[in-house]
Coordinates of C-alpha atoms in Angstrom, one line a residue:
Chain A
M290 CA 80.6 114.3 127.9
G291 CA 82.5 112.0 130.0
L292 CA 83.3 109.7 127.3
D293 CA 85.8 112.1 126.0
K294 CA 88.5 111.3 128.6
P295 CA 86.4 108.4 130.2
V296 CA 86.8 106.6 133.3
I297 CA 86.4 103.0 132.7
A298 CA 85.3 100.1 135.0
V299 CA 85.4 96.6 134.2
V300 CA 83.3 94.5 136.5
G301 CA 84.2 91.1 136.3
T302 CA 87.8 90.6 135.3
G303 CA 87.5 87.1 133.6
A304 CA 88.5 86.4 130.1
V305 CA 86.2 88.6 128.2
G306 CA 86.1 91.6 130.8
G307 CA 90.0 91.1 131.2
Y308 CA 90.8 91.1 127.5
Y309 CA 88.9 94.1 126.5
G310 CA 89.8 96.0 129.5
A311 CA 93.4 95.3 129.0
K312 CA 93.1 96.3 125.3
L313 CA 91.6 99.7 126.4
A314 CA 94.2 100.2 128.9
Q315 CA 97.0 99.6 126.5
R316 CA 95.6 102.3 124.3
G317 CA 96.1 104.5 127.2
F318 CA 92.3 104.7 128.5
E319 CA 91.9 104.9 132.1
V320 CA 90.6 101.4 132.9
H321 CA 89.8 100.2 136.6
F322 CA 89.3 96.5 137.0
L323 CA 87.4 94.6 139.8
L324 CA 88.8 91.3 140.5
R325 CA 87.9 88.7 142.9
S326 CA 89.8 85.4 142.9
D327 CA 92.7 87.0 140.5
Y328 CA 93.3 90.0 142.5
E329 CA 96.5 89.0 144.3
A330 CA 97.9 87.6 141.1
V331 CA 97.0 91.0 139.1
R332 CA 98.6 93.1 141.8
T333 CA 102.0 91.3 141.9
R334 CA 102.2 90.1 138.3
G335 CA 100.0 92.7 136.5
L336 CA 97.3 91.7 134.1
V337 CA 99.0 89.1 131.3
V338 CA 97.4 88.9 128.0
K339 CA 98.7 86.0 125.8
S340 CA 97.3 86.9 122.7
C341 CA 97.5 85.1 118.9
E342 CA 97.9 89.0 117.8
G343 CA 100.7 89.3 120.1
D344 CA 101.2 89.1 123.9
F345 CA 101.3 92.3 126.1
V346 CA 101.2 92.9 130.1
I347 CA 99.3 95.7 132.1
G348 CA 102.1 95.8 134.5
P349 CA 101.7 95.7 138.1
G350 CA 102.8 99.3 138.5
A351 CA 100.4 100.5 136.0
V352 CA 97.2 98.1 136.4
R353 CA 94.3 99.8 138.4
A354 CA 93.2 96.4 140.4
Y355 CA 90.5 96.4 143.2
D356 CA 89.0 93.7 145.3
D357 CA 86.0 95.7 146.1
T358 CA 83.6 97.9 143.9
R359 CA 83.0 100.4 146.8
K360 CA 86.9 101.6 146.9
M361 CA 86.7 102.2 142.9
P362 CA 85.9 105.8 141.5
K363 CA 82.5 106.6 139.9
A364 CA 82.8 105.6 136.0
D365 CA 81.8 107.0 132.6
L366 CA 81.6 103.7 131.4
V367 CA 81.1 100.4 133.2
I368 CA 81.9 97.2 131.0
V369 CA 79.8 94.2 132.7
G370 CA 82.0 91.1 132.2
V371 CA 80.7 88.7 134.9
K372 CA 79.2 85.4 134.0
A373 CA 75.6 85.7 133.1
R374 CA 74.3 83.7 136.2
E375 CA 71.0 84.1 137.9
D376 CA 72.5 85.1 141.2
V377 CA 74.7 88.0 140.3
K378 CA 73.7 91.1 142.3
Y379 CA 74.2 94.0 140.3
E380 CA 73.0 96.4 142.6
E381 CA 76.3 95.8 144.7
L382 CA 78.7 94.9 141.9
V383 CA 77.8 98.0 139.7
G384 CA 75.6 100.2 141.7
P385 CA 78.8 102.1 143.6
L386 CA 80.1 103.2 140.2
V387 CA 77.2 104.8 138.6
K388 CA 76.9 108.6 138.5
E389 CA 74.5 110.8 136.4
E390 CA 75.9 110.1 132.9
T391 CA 77.2 106.7 133.4
A392 CA 76.8 104.2 130.3
V393 CA 76.6 100.3 131.5
L394 CA 77.8 98.0 128.7
T395 CA 77.3 94.4 129.1
L396 CA 79.6 92.1 127.3
Q397 CA 77.6 89.0 128.8
N398 CA 76.4 86.4 126.7
G399 CA 72.9 85.1 125.8
L400 CA 69.5 86.9 126.5
G401 CA 68.1 89.4 129.5
N402 CA 71.4 90.8 130.7
E403 CA 70.4 94.2 129.6
E404 CA 67.0 93.8 130.8
R405 CA 68.4 93.1 134.1
L406 CA 70.9 96.1 134.4
A407 CA 68.0 98.1 133.3
E408 CA 65.9 97.3 136.2
A409 CA 68.6 98.0 138.4
F410 CA 69.9 101.3 137.0
G411 CA 67.4 102.5 134.3
A412 CA 67.2 101.5 130.5
G413 CA 68.7 104.7 129.4
R414 CA 72.1 103.6 130.7
V415 CA 71.9 100.3 129.4
M416 CA 74.1 99.0 126.3
G417 CA 74.8 95.6 125.0
G418 CA 77.9 94.4 123.3
L419 CA 78.3 91.0 121.4
A420 CA 81.5 89.6 121.6
F421 CA 82.9 87.3 119.0
V422 CA 86.0 85.9 120.8
C423 CA 87.9 82.6 121.4
I424 CA 89.5 83.2 124.9
D425 CA 90.0 81.8 128.3
R426 CA 91.8 82.2 131.5
P427 CA 94.1 79.5 131.8
E428 CA 95.4 80.7 135.3
A429 CA 94.8 83.7 137.8
G430 CA 95.7 87.1 136.1
V431 CA 96.6 85.3 132.7
I432 CA 94.2 85.6 129.6
R433 CA 94.6 83.6 126.7
H434 CA 93.2 85.1 123.6
M435 CA 92.9 82.4 120.9
D436 CA 91.3 83.9 118.2
Y437 CA 88.7 86.5 116.8
G438 CA 88.0 89.5 119.0
Y439 CA 85.2 91.3 117.0
V440 CA 82.9 93.2 119.0
R441 CA 79.4 94.8 118.0
V442 CA 77.9 97.3 120.5
G443 CA 74.3 98.7 120.5
E444 CA 71.6 100.4 122.7
L445 CA 69.2 99.0 124.7
V446 CA 66.5 101.9 124.2
G447 CA 66.2 103.7 120.8
K448 CA 68.9 104.0 118.0
P449 CA 72.2 104.4 118.2
S450 CA 73.6 107.5 119.5
A451 CA 76.8 109.9 119.9
R452 CA 77.4 107.6 122.7
T453 CA 77.3 104.2 120.9
A454 CA 79.6 105.6 118.1
R455 CA 81.9 107.0 120.7
V456 CA 82.3 103.8 122.7
A457 CA 82.6 101.7 119.4
E458 CA 85.4 104.0 118.3
M459 CA 87.1 103.5 121.7
F460 CA 87.4 99.8 121.3
S461 CA 88.4 100.5 117.4
S462 CA 91.1 102.8 118.6
S463 CA 92.6 100.2 121.0
G464 CA 92.9 97.7 118.2
V465 CA 89.4 95.7 118.5
K466 CA 87.5 95.5 115.5
C467 CA 84.0 97.0 116.6
D468 CA 81.0 98.1 114.6
V469 CA 77.5 99.7 115.8
L470 CA 74.6 97.6 115.8
E471 CA 71.4 99.3 114.6
D472 CA 69.2 97.0 116.7
L473 CA 70.6 95.4 119.5
R474 CA 67.8 92.9 119.9
Y475 CA 68.0 91.9 116.4
G476 CA 71.8 91.4 116.6
R477 CA 71.3 89.2 120.1
W478 CA 68.9 87.0 118.4
E479 CA 71.0 86.6 115.1
K480 CA 74.1 85.8 117.5
L481 CA 71.7 83.3 119.2
V482 CA 71.0 81.8 115.7
W483 CA 74.7 80.7 115.5
N484 CA 75.4 80.2 119.4
I485 CA 72.5 77.7 120.2
P486 CA 73.4 75.0 117.6
F487 CA 77.5 75.7 117.7
S488 CA 77.8 76.5 121.3
G489 CA 75.0 74.0 122.3
L490 CA 76.1 71.0 120.3
G491 CA 79.7 71.8 120.7
T492 CA 79.6 71.9 124.5
A493 CA 76.9 69.1 125.0
L494 CA 78.9 66.5 122.7
D495 CA 82.4 68.0 122.9
L496 CA 82.9 68.8 119.4
T497 CA 84.4 71.7 117.7
T498 CA 82.4 73.5 114.9
D499 CA 84.3 71.7 112.3
Q500 CA 83.4 68.4 113.6
I501 CA 79.7 69.6 114.0
L502 CA 79.5 70.2 110.2
A503 CA 81.8 67.0 109.3
S504 CA 78.8 64.8 108.7
E505 CA 75.5 65.5 107.0
A506 CA 73.6 64.6 110.1
G507 CA 75.5 67.3 111.9
E508 CA 74.8 70.1 109.4
K509 CA 71.3 68.9 109.2
L510 CA 70.8 69.1 113.1
A511 CA 72.5 72.4 113.2
R512 CA 70.1 73.6 110.4
E513 CA 66.9 72.6 112.2
I514 CA 68.1 74.1 115.6
M515 CA 68.8 77.3 113.7
Q516 CA 65.2 77.3 112.3
E517 CA 63.7 76.7 115.7
V518 CA 65.5 80.0 116.9
V519 CA 64.6 82.0 114.0
A520 CA 60.9 80.9 114.1
T521 CA 61.3 81.8 117.7
A522 CA 63.0 85.4 117.0
N523 CA 60.0 86.2 114.2
A524 CA 57.3 85.0 116.7
I525 CA 58.4 87.9 118.9
G526 CA 58.9 90.4 116.3
V527 CA 62.5 90.1 115.5
K528 CA 62.6 89.7 111.8
L529 CA 65.4 87.6 110.9
P530 CA 65.5 86.3 107.3
A531 CA 65.8 82.6 106.6
E532 CA 68.9 83.0 104.8
V533 CA 70.9 84.0 107.7
I534 CA 71.1 80.4 108.4
E535 CA 72.7 79.7 105.0
R536 CA 75.0 82.4 105.5
M537 CA 76.1 81.3 109.0
I538 CA 76.5 77.6 107.8
R539 CA 78.8 79.0 104.9
Q540 CA 80.8 81.3 107.5
T541 CA 81.1 78.4 109.9
R542 CA 82.4 76.2 107.3
V543 CA 85.3 78.5 106.3
M544 CA 86.3 79.7 110.0
K545 CA 89.0 78.1 112.0
P546 CA 87.7 75.2 114.1
Y547 CA 86.0 77.1 117.4
R548 CA 85.5 76.1 120.9
S549 CA 82.7 78.3 122.5
S550 CA 83.3 80.1 125.9
M551 CA 80.9 77.6 127.3
H552 CA 82.5 74.7 125.8
L553 CA 85.7 75.8 127.6
D554 CA 83.9 76.6 130.8
R555 CA 82.7 73.0 130.4
Q556 CA 86.4 71.6 130.2
L557 CA 87.7 73.7 132.9
G558 CA 85.0 72.4 135.1
R559 CA 83.3 76.1 135.6
P560 CA 79.5 76.8 136.0
M561 CA 78.1 77.1 132.3
E562 CA 75.8 80.0 131.1
V563 CA 73.1 77.6 130.3
E564 CA 70.0 79.7 131.5
A565 CA 71.2 82.8 129.8
I566 CA 71.7 81.1 126.4
F567 CA 69.5 78.4 126.2
G568 CA 67.0 78.7 129.2
R569 CA 65.8 82.4 128.5
P570 CA 65.5 81.9 124.8
L571 CA 63.6 78.6 125.6
R572 CA 61.3 80.4 127.7
V573 CA 60.6 83.1 125.1
A574 CA 59.7 80.4 122.8
R575 CA 57.2 78.8 125.1
E576 CA 55.6 82.1 126.0
A577 CA 55.2 82.6 122.1
G578 CA 53.6 79.3 121.6
V579 CA 56.6 78.0 119.3
G580 CA 57.6 74.5 119.4
V581 CA 61.2 73.8 119.7
P582 CA 61.8 70.5 120.5
R583 CA 65.5 70.6 119.9
L584 CA 66.1 73.3 122.0
E585 CA 64.3 72.0 124.6
M586 CA 66.4 69.0 124.5
L587 CA 69.8 70.7 124.3
Y588 CA 68.7 72.9 127.3
E589 CA 68.0 69.4 129.0
V590 CA 71.3 68.0 128.3
L591 CA 73.4 71.0 129.0
S592 CA 71.8 71.2 132.2
V593 CA 73.0 67.2 132.9
V594 CA 76.4 68.3 131.7
D595 CA 76.6 71.3 134.0
G596 CA 75.2 69.5 136.8
A597 CA 77.8 66.9 136.6
N598 CA 80.6 69.6 136.0
Q599 CA 79.5 71.0 139.5
A600 CA 78.9 67.6 141.4
T601 CA 82.7 67.0 140.4
K602 CA 83.7 70.3 141.4
R603 CA 81.9 69.6 144.9
R604 CA 83.5 66.2 145.4
S605 CA 87.1 67.6 144.6
D606 CA 86.7 70.6 146.7
G607 CA 85.6 68.0 149.2
A608 CA 88.4 66.1 148.7
T609 CA 90.9 68.9 149.2
K610 CA 89.1 69.8 152.3
G611 CA 89.0 66.2 153.6
Chain B
M18 CA 73.2 16.4 121.1
G19 CA 76.2 18.3 119.8
L20 CA 76.2 20.6 122.8
D21 CA 77.5 17.8 125.0
K22 CA 80.6 18.1 123.6
P23 CA 80.1 21.1 121.5
V24 CA 82.7 22.8 118.7
I25 CA 82.2 26.3 119.2
A26 CA 83.1 28.8 116.7
V27 CA 83.4 32.7 117.7
V28 CA 82.5 34.8 114.9
G29 CA 83.9 38.3 115.6
T30 CA 86.5 38.3 118.2
G31 CA 86.6 41.6 119.3
A32 CA 86.1 42.7 123.1
V33 CA 82.8 40.7 123.8
G34 CA 83.3 37.7 121.5
G35 CA 87.0 37.6 122.5
Y36 CA 86.3 37.5 126.2
Y37 CA 83.4 35.1 126.3
G38 CA 85.1 32.7 123.8
A39 CA 88.2 32.8 125.8
K40 CA 86.4 32.1 128.9
L41 CA 85.0 29.0 127.5
A42 CA 88.3 27.9 125.9
Q43 CA 89.9 28.5 129.3
R44 CA 87.3 26.2 130.4
G45 CA 88.3 23.5 128.0
F46 CA 85.4 23.8 125.4
E47 CA 86.8 23.4 122.1
V48 CA 86.4 27.0 120.5
H49 CA 87.6 28.1 117.2
F50 CA 88.0 32.1 116.6
L51 CA 87.7 34.0 113.5
L52 CA 89.8 37.0 113.5
R53 CA 90.4 40.0 111.1
S54 CA 92.9 42.5 112.1
D55 CA 94.1 40.7 115.3
Y56 CA 94.9 37.5 113.6
E57 CA 98.8 37.8 113.4
A58 CA 99.0 38.9 117.0
V59 CA 96.8 36.1 118.5
R60 CA 98.7 33.5 116.2
T61 CA 102.0 34.7 117.8
R62 CA 101.1 35.8 121.3
G63 CA 98.0 33.9 121.9
L64 CA 94.7 35.8 123.2
V65 CA 95.4 37.8 126.1
V66 CA 92.6 38.5 128.6
K67 CA 93.3 41.3 131.2
S68 CA 90.5 41.0 133.5
C69 CA 89.5 42.4 136.8
E70 CA 88.8 38.8 137.9
G71 CA 92.3 37.8 137.1
D72 CA 94.5 37.8 133.9
F73 CA 94.8 35.0 131.7
V74 CA 95.9 33.9 128.1
I75 CA 94.9 31.2 125.7
G76 CA 98.4 30.8 124.3
P77 CA 99.6 30.7 121.1
G78 CA 100.0 26.8 121.0
A79 CA 96.2 26.4 122.3
V80 CA 94.3 29.1 120.6
R81 CA 92.5 28.2 117.5
A82 CA 92.7 31.1 115.5
Y83 CA 91.4 31.6 111.5
D84 CA 91.5 34.5 109.4
D85 CA 88.8 32.8 106.9
T86 CA 85.5 31.1 108.0
R87 CA 86.1 28.6 105.3
K88 CA 89.0 27.4 106.9
M89 CA 87.0 26.5 110.1
P90 CA 85.2 23.3 111.1
K91 CA 81.4 23.2 111.3
A92 CA 80.4 24.3 114.5
D93 CA 77.4 23.2 117.4
L94 CA 77.4 26.5 118.6
V95 CA 78.3 29.9 116.6
I96 CA 78.7 32.9 119.0
V97 CA 78.3 36.1 116.9
G98 CA 80.3 38.9 118.2
V99 CA 80.7 41.3 115.3
K100 CA 79.6 44.8 115.6
A101 CA 76.0 45.3 114.6
R102 CA 76.7 47.1 111.8
E103 CA 74.1 47.4 108.6
D104 CA 76.6 46.2 106.3
V105 CA 77.4 42.9 108.0
K106 CA 77.4 39.9 105.4
Y107 CA 76.4 37.0 107.8
E108 CA 75.9 34.4 105.1
E109 CA 79.5 34.6 104.4
L110 CA 80.5 35.2 107.9
V111 CA 78.6 32.4 109.5
G112 CA 77.1 30.2 106.5
P113 CA 80.3 28.0 106.0
L114 CA 80.0 27.0 110.0
V115 CA 76.3 25.7 109.8
K116 CA 75.2 22.2 109.9
E117 CA 72.1 20.6 110.7
E118 CA 72.0 21.2 114.4
T119 CA 73.8 24.3 114.7
A120 CA 72.9 26.9 117.0
V121 CA 73.7 30.4 116.5
L122 CA 73.7 32.9 119.4
T123 CA 74.4 36.6 118.9
L124 CA 75.9 38.4 121.9
Q125 CA 75.6 41.8 119.6
N126 CA 73.8 45.1 120.9
G127 CA 70.6 46.5 120.2
L128 CA 67.8 45.2 118.2
G129 CA 67.2 43.3 115.0
N130 CA 70.1 41.0 115.0
E131 CA 68.5 37.8 115.9
E132 CA 66.0 38.8 113.2
R133 CA 68.8 39.0 110.5
L134 CA 70.5 35.8 111.5
A135 CA 66.8 34.2 111.1
E136 CA 66.5 35.5 107.6
A137 CA 69.9 33.9 106.8
F138 CA 69.9 30.7 108.7
G139 CA 66.4 29.8 109.9
A140 CA 64.5 31.4 113.2
G141 CA 64.9 28.0 115.1
R142 CA 68.6 28.1 114.9
V143 CA 69.0 31.7 116.5
M144 CA 69.5 32.6 120.1
G145 CA 69.9 35.8 121.6
G146 CA 72.5 36.7 124.5
L147 CA 72.6 40.1 126.7
A148 CA 75.9 40.9 127.8
F149 CA 76.4 43.1 130.8
V150 CA 79.9 43.8 130.8
C151 CA 82.7 46.5 130.6
I152 CA 85.4 45.7 128.2
D153 CA 87.6 46.9 125.4
R154 CA 90.3 45.7 123.1
P155 CA 93.3 48.1 124.0
E156 CA 95.6 46.8 121.2
A157 CA 95.6 43.5 118.9
G158 CA 94.7 40.4 120.5
V159 CA 94.5 42.2 123.9
I160 CA 91.0 42.3 125.9
R161 CA 90.7 44.5 128.7
H162 CA 88.0 43.0 130.9
M163 CA 87.2 46.1 133.4
D164 CA 83.8 45.1 135.1
Y165 CA 80.7 42.8 135.4
G166 CA 80.4 39.9 132.9
Y167 CA 76.7 38.8 133.5
V168 CA 74.9 37.3 130.5
R169 CA 71.3 36.2 129.7
V170 CA 70.5 33.9 127.0
G171 CA 67.1 33.1 125.3
E172 CA 65.5 31.7 122.4
L173 CA 64.4 33.8 119.3
V174 CA 61.3 31.3 119.1
G175 CA 59.3 29.7 121.6
K176 CA 60.1 29.0 125.2
P177 CA 63.6 28.3 126.7
S178 CA 64.8 24.7 125.8
A179 CA 67.3 22.1 126.8
R180 CA 69.5 23.9 124.3
T181 CA 69.3 27.1 126.3
A182 CA 69.9 25.6 129.6
R183 CA 72.8 23.8 128.1
V184 CA 74.2 27.1 126.7
A185 CA 73.6 29.0 129.9
E186 CA 75.3 26.0 132.0
M187 CA 78.4 26.1 129.4
F188 CA 78.9 29.9 130.4
S189 CA 78.2 29.2 134.2
S190 CA 80.8 26.4 134.0
S191 CA 83.2 28.6 132.8
G192 CA 83.1 31.3 135.4
V193 CA 80.5 33.7 133.5
K194 CA 77.5 34.1 135.7
C195 CA 74.5 33.3 133.4
D196 CA 70.7 32.8 133.2
V197 CA 68.1 32.0 131.2
L198 CA 65.6 34.4 129.6
E199 CA 62.0 33.3 129.4
D200 CA 61.4 35.9 126.7
L201 CA 64.1 37.3 124.7
R202 CA 62.3 40.1 122.9
Y203 CA 61.4 41.2 126.7
G204 CA 64.8 41.1 127.8
R205 CA 66.2 42.9 124.8
W206 CA 63.6 45.6 125.5
E207 CA 64.5 45.8 129.1
K208 CA 68.0 46.2 128.3
L209 CA 67.2 49.0 126.1
V210 CA 65.1 50.8 128.9
W211 CA 68.7 51.2 130.5
N212 CA 70.9 51.5 127.5
I213 CA 69.0 54.1 125.8
P214 CA 69.4 56.7 128.0
F215 CA 72.8 55.5 130.0
S216 CA 74.6 54.6 126.8
G217 CA 73.3 57.4 124.7
L218 CA 73.5 60.3 127.3
G219 CA 76.8 58.8 128.4
T220 CA 78.2 58.4 124.9
A221 CA 76.9 61.7 123.6
L222 CA 77.9 63.8 126.4
D223 CA 80.7 61.9 127.6
L224 CA 79.7 61.3 131.2
T225 CA 79.9 58.3 133.1
T226 CA 76.5 56.7 134.9
D227 CA 77.1 58.5 138.0
Q228 CA 77.9 61.8 136.1
I229 CA 74.4 61.3 134.5
L230 CA 72.8 60.7 138.1
A231 CA 74.7 63.6 139.8
S232 CA 72.1 66.2 139.0
E233 CA 68.3 66.5 139.2
A234 CA 68.3 67.3 135.6
G235 CA 70.1 64.1 134.8
E236 CA 68.1 61.8 136.8
K237 CA 65.0 63.5 135.4
L238 CA 65.8 63.0 131.8
A239 CA 67.3 59.3 132.1
R240 CA 63.5 58.7 133.5
E241 CA 61.9 60.8 130.8
I242 CA 63.9 58.9 127.9
M243 CA 63.0 55.4 129.7
Q244 CA 59.2 56.4 129.6
E245 CA 59.7 56.6 125.9
V246 CA 61.1 53.3 125.6
V247 CA 58.7 51.6 127.9
A248 CA 55.9 53.3 125.9
T249 CA 57.3 51.8 122.8
A250 CA 57.9 48.4 124.0
N251 CA 54.4 48.5 125.6
A252 CA 53.0 49.6 122.1
I253 CA 54.2 46.6 120.3
G254 CA 53.2 44.1 123.1
V255 CA 56.2 44.0 125.0
K256 CA 54.5 44.5 128.6
L257 CA 57.2 46.3 130.6
P258 CA 55.8 47.3 134.0
A259 CA 56.5 51.0 134.8
E260 CA 58.3 50.2 138.1
V261 CA 61.4 48.9 135.9
I262 CA 62.4 52.5 135.6
E263 CA 62.2 52.8 139.4
R264 CA 64.5 49.8 139.6
M265 CA 66.9 50.5 137.0
I266 CA 67.6 54.0 138.5
R267 CA 68.2 52.3 141.7
Q268 CA 70.5 49.6 140.3
T269 CA 72.5 52.4 138.7
R270 CA 73.0 54.5 141.7
V271 CA 74.7 51.7 143.5
M272 CA 76.8 50.4 140.6
K273 CA 80.3 51.4 140.1
P274 CA 80.4 54.3 137.6
Y275 CA 80.2 52.8 134.0
R276 CA 81.0 53.6 130.5
S277 CA 79.1 51.8 127.8
S278 CA 80.7 49.9 124.6
M279 CA 79.7 52.5 122.5
H280 CA 81.2 55.2 124.9
L281 CA 84.3 53.4 124.5
D282 CA 83.8 53.2 120.7
R283 CA 83.5 56.9 120.8
Q284 CA 86.7 57.2 122.9
L285 CA 88.7 55.0 120.7
G286 CA 87.4 56.5 117.4
R287 CA 85.7 53.3 116.2
P288 CA 82.3 53.3 114.4
M289 CA 79.5 53.5 116.8
E290 CA 76.6 51.3 116.9
V291 CA 73.9 54.1 116.7
E292 CA 71.6 52.3 114.1
A293 CA 71.0 48.8 116.2
I294 CA 70.7 50.5 119.5
F295 CA 68.9 53.7 118.6
G296 CA 68.1 53.7 115.0
R297 CA 65.9 50.3 115.0
P298 CA 63.9 51.1 118.3
L299 CA 63.2 54.6 117.0
R300 CA 61.7 53.2 113.8
V301 CA 59.6 50.9 115.8
A302 CA 58.4 53.7 118.0
R303 CA 57.8 55.7 114.8
E304 CA 56.0 52.7 113.3
A305 CA 53.8 52.2 116.3
G306 CA 52.8 55.8 116.4
V307 CA 54.7 56.5 120.0
G308 CA 55.8 60.3 120.2
V309 CA 59.6 59.9 121.4
P310 CA 61.2 63.3 121.1
R311 CA 64.2 62.7 123.3
L312 CA 65.0 59.2 121.7
E313 CA 64.6 61.1 118.3
M314 CA 67.1 63.6 119.7
L315 CA 69.5 61.4 121.1
Y316 CA 69.7 59.5 117.7
E317 CA 70.5 62.6 115.9
V318 CA 73.3 63.8 118.3
L319 CA 74.7 60.4 118.2
S320 CA 74.9 60.2 114.5
V321 CA 76.7 63.8 114.8
V322 CA 79.1 62.4 117.2
D323 CA 79.7 59.1 115.1
G324 CA 79.9 61.4 111.7
A325 CA 82.7 63.3 113.5
N326 CA 84.4 60.4 114.7
Q327 CA 84.5 58.9 111.2
A328 CA 85.5 62.2 109.5
T329 CA 88.6 62.4 112.2
K330 CA 89.5 59.0 111.3
R331 CA 89.1 59.6 107.5
R332 CA 91.3 62.4 107.7
S333 CA 94.2 60.7 109.9
D334 CA 94.1 57.5 107.7
G335 CA 94.8 60.1 104.7
A336 CA 97.6 61.8 106.6
T337 CA 99.2 58.3 107.2
K338 CA 98.7 57.5 103.4
G339 CA 99.9 60.8 102.4

């Protein structure tokens, strides 16, 4: 199959897409990068990765960079790394890359991304990946990898297949710890049990994970939010055990202080993925009739923070123009 | 009466107590300041006010500074400016200053301060003042007055009296805009209608008033929180009209971007008045059976922020000692 010697396309070379794409390219895979604002920087200086595990560059002579999907070759694997915004047009962005056997792997955050890709390209193509990584893009063409990097991949439809194993192996052989998810939906909800309290409170309150857990009030609130997410998952048939909460609190206590990607988006004044990570789970809870007052309020305050961020950006854009 | 040529004691010469005390002293009133950590600085350099309305100093030769209540003369008016913390011992702090006719005016934030003073010294002595001022204390003995300054004073028991008018006049003649509150409880709750959303969201989310109102989501959430406070006030007989919400949104839109005192406390790593401004109103709502889910969550997230702040402080105190 095409994944033996795959043509890989990274759509959305932000921090996440850029980092994993660069790791695969560094290993020798043929990776084509779709860029927008960073295109000129990557053409001239290459794709620079400043990583806690060692810096490297996919040099300007080696990097396959494009400013338009239509100029790219068809791919065996498309890795979707664009921000999980409501207004992304996947048909335009990904469509030209798709041939008969193309697999489409989304590394995006939150809920609903696989479903949107399935609508556009058929559910059978779609894979989902959960990226556990602390990463940002401090300037055009430069990715700063601060911590972690682990990926879990799974299939939208059915059980893991040879394809799933091969994709996991591609990552592993490129120095990215990766395993296969038996049940992608379970994995997504399990990640939300962590993400919603820690990314939510962290971003809204501007606190790192250790600061959230520094007080009894913080641990209590994180647990209560987790309980709301577990209850929602259970109500739609994703059977997360209650002990997942205990385990995540324990793991978070021993891990290095962490800022989520949404927290970094806030700090950099970028649009935040409030809908994908909070709005969609909230709608699932409402439809299932599960009371989630804390998730509700988190969604509201994050919308306020995102709104303030974007208003500041509009003002400074205006000031630059004026 | 003693307020003709009053002896004034300021208990808690932080930003608020220090500012209003200094204004009265500058006008020529006899003001005695109780200080703790700032005592040496004020003795040697005086009480320095850097004000948006003009800087001034109550010089080291003129300032009446004390490090112990028991060294101070009995007062006709005690102005209480200490932080509204649960563990303040008013008998010790204020008791030695009280004689037959002494009035005790609290300029503290939130609910329950007059009641605690009434318990200690009798309700008839107690006056309450609402300070609308943007102020902080960047270093020992230095007060930075950034904006506003307006004060409203009222009586805990009964209607305004000659005493109330005289205290208001003392402030007015010292260059502090001041008026008399017909109903102190009404004034407190009216201020909470503003404080709870704007001080609460501002501090928790690290946003100024204009940033909160920069998005539809922000205005909507502020209104919803205000509605919870109005409903609580109404339930205990404080008849705030619904139009107060409209008026406050309108006034906040036109005022200069504002950071509350609690927001400044957060930024300076100081303990926050979460109980006085949020915990006590929340308990009133619970006892009255009013549903206040947003106030509940605000109280919880502010407790998390305060807990994180204090944990950071403990760590850095430890580091200094170690």
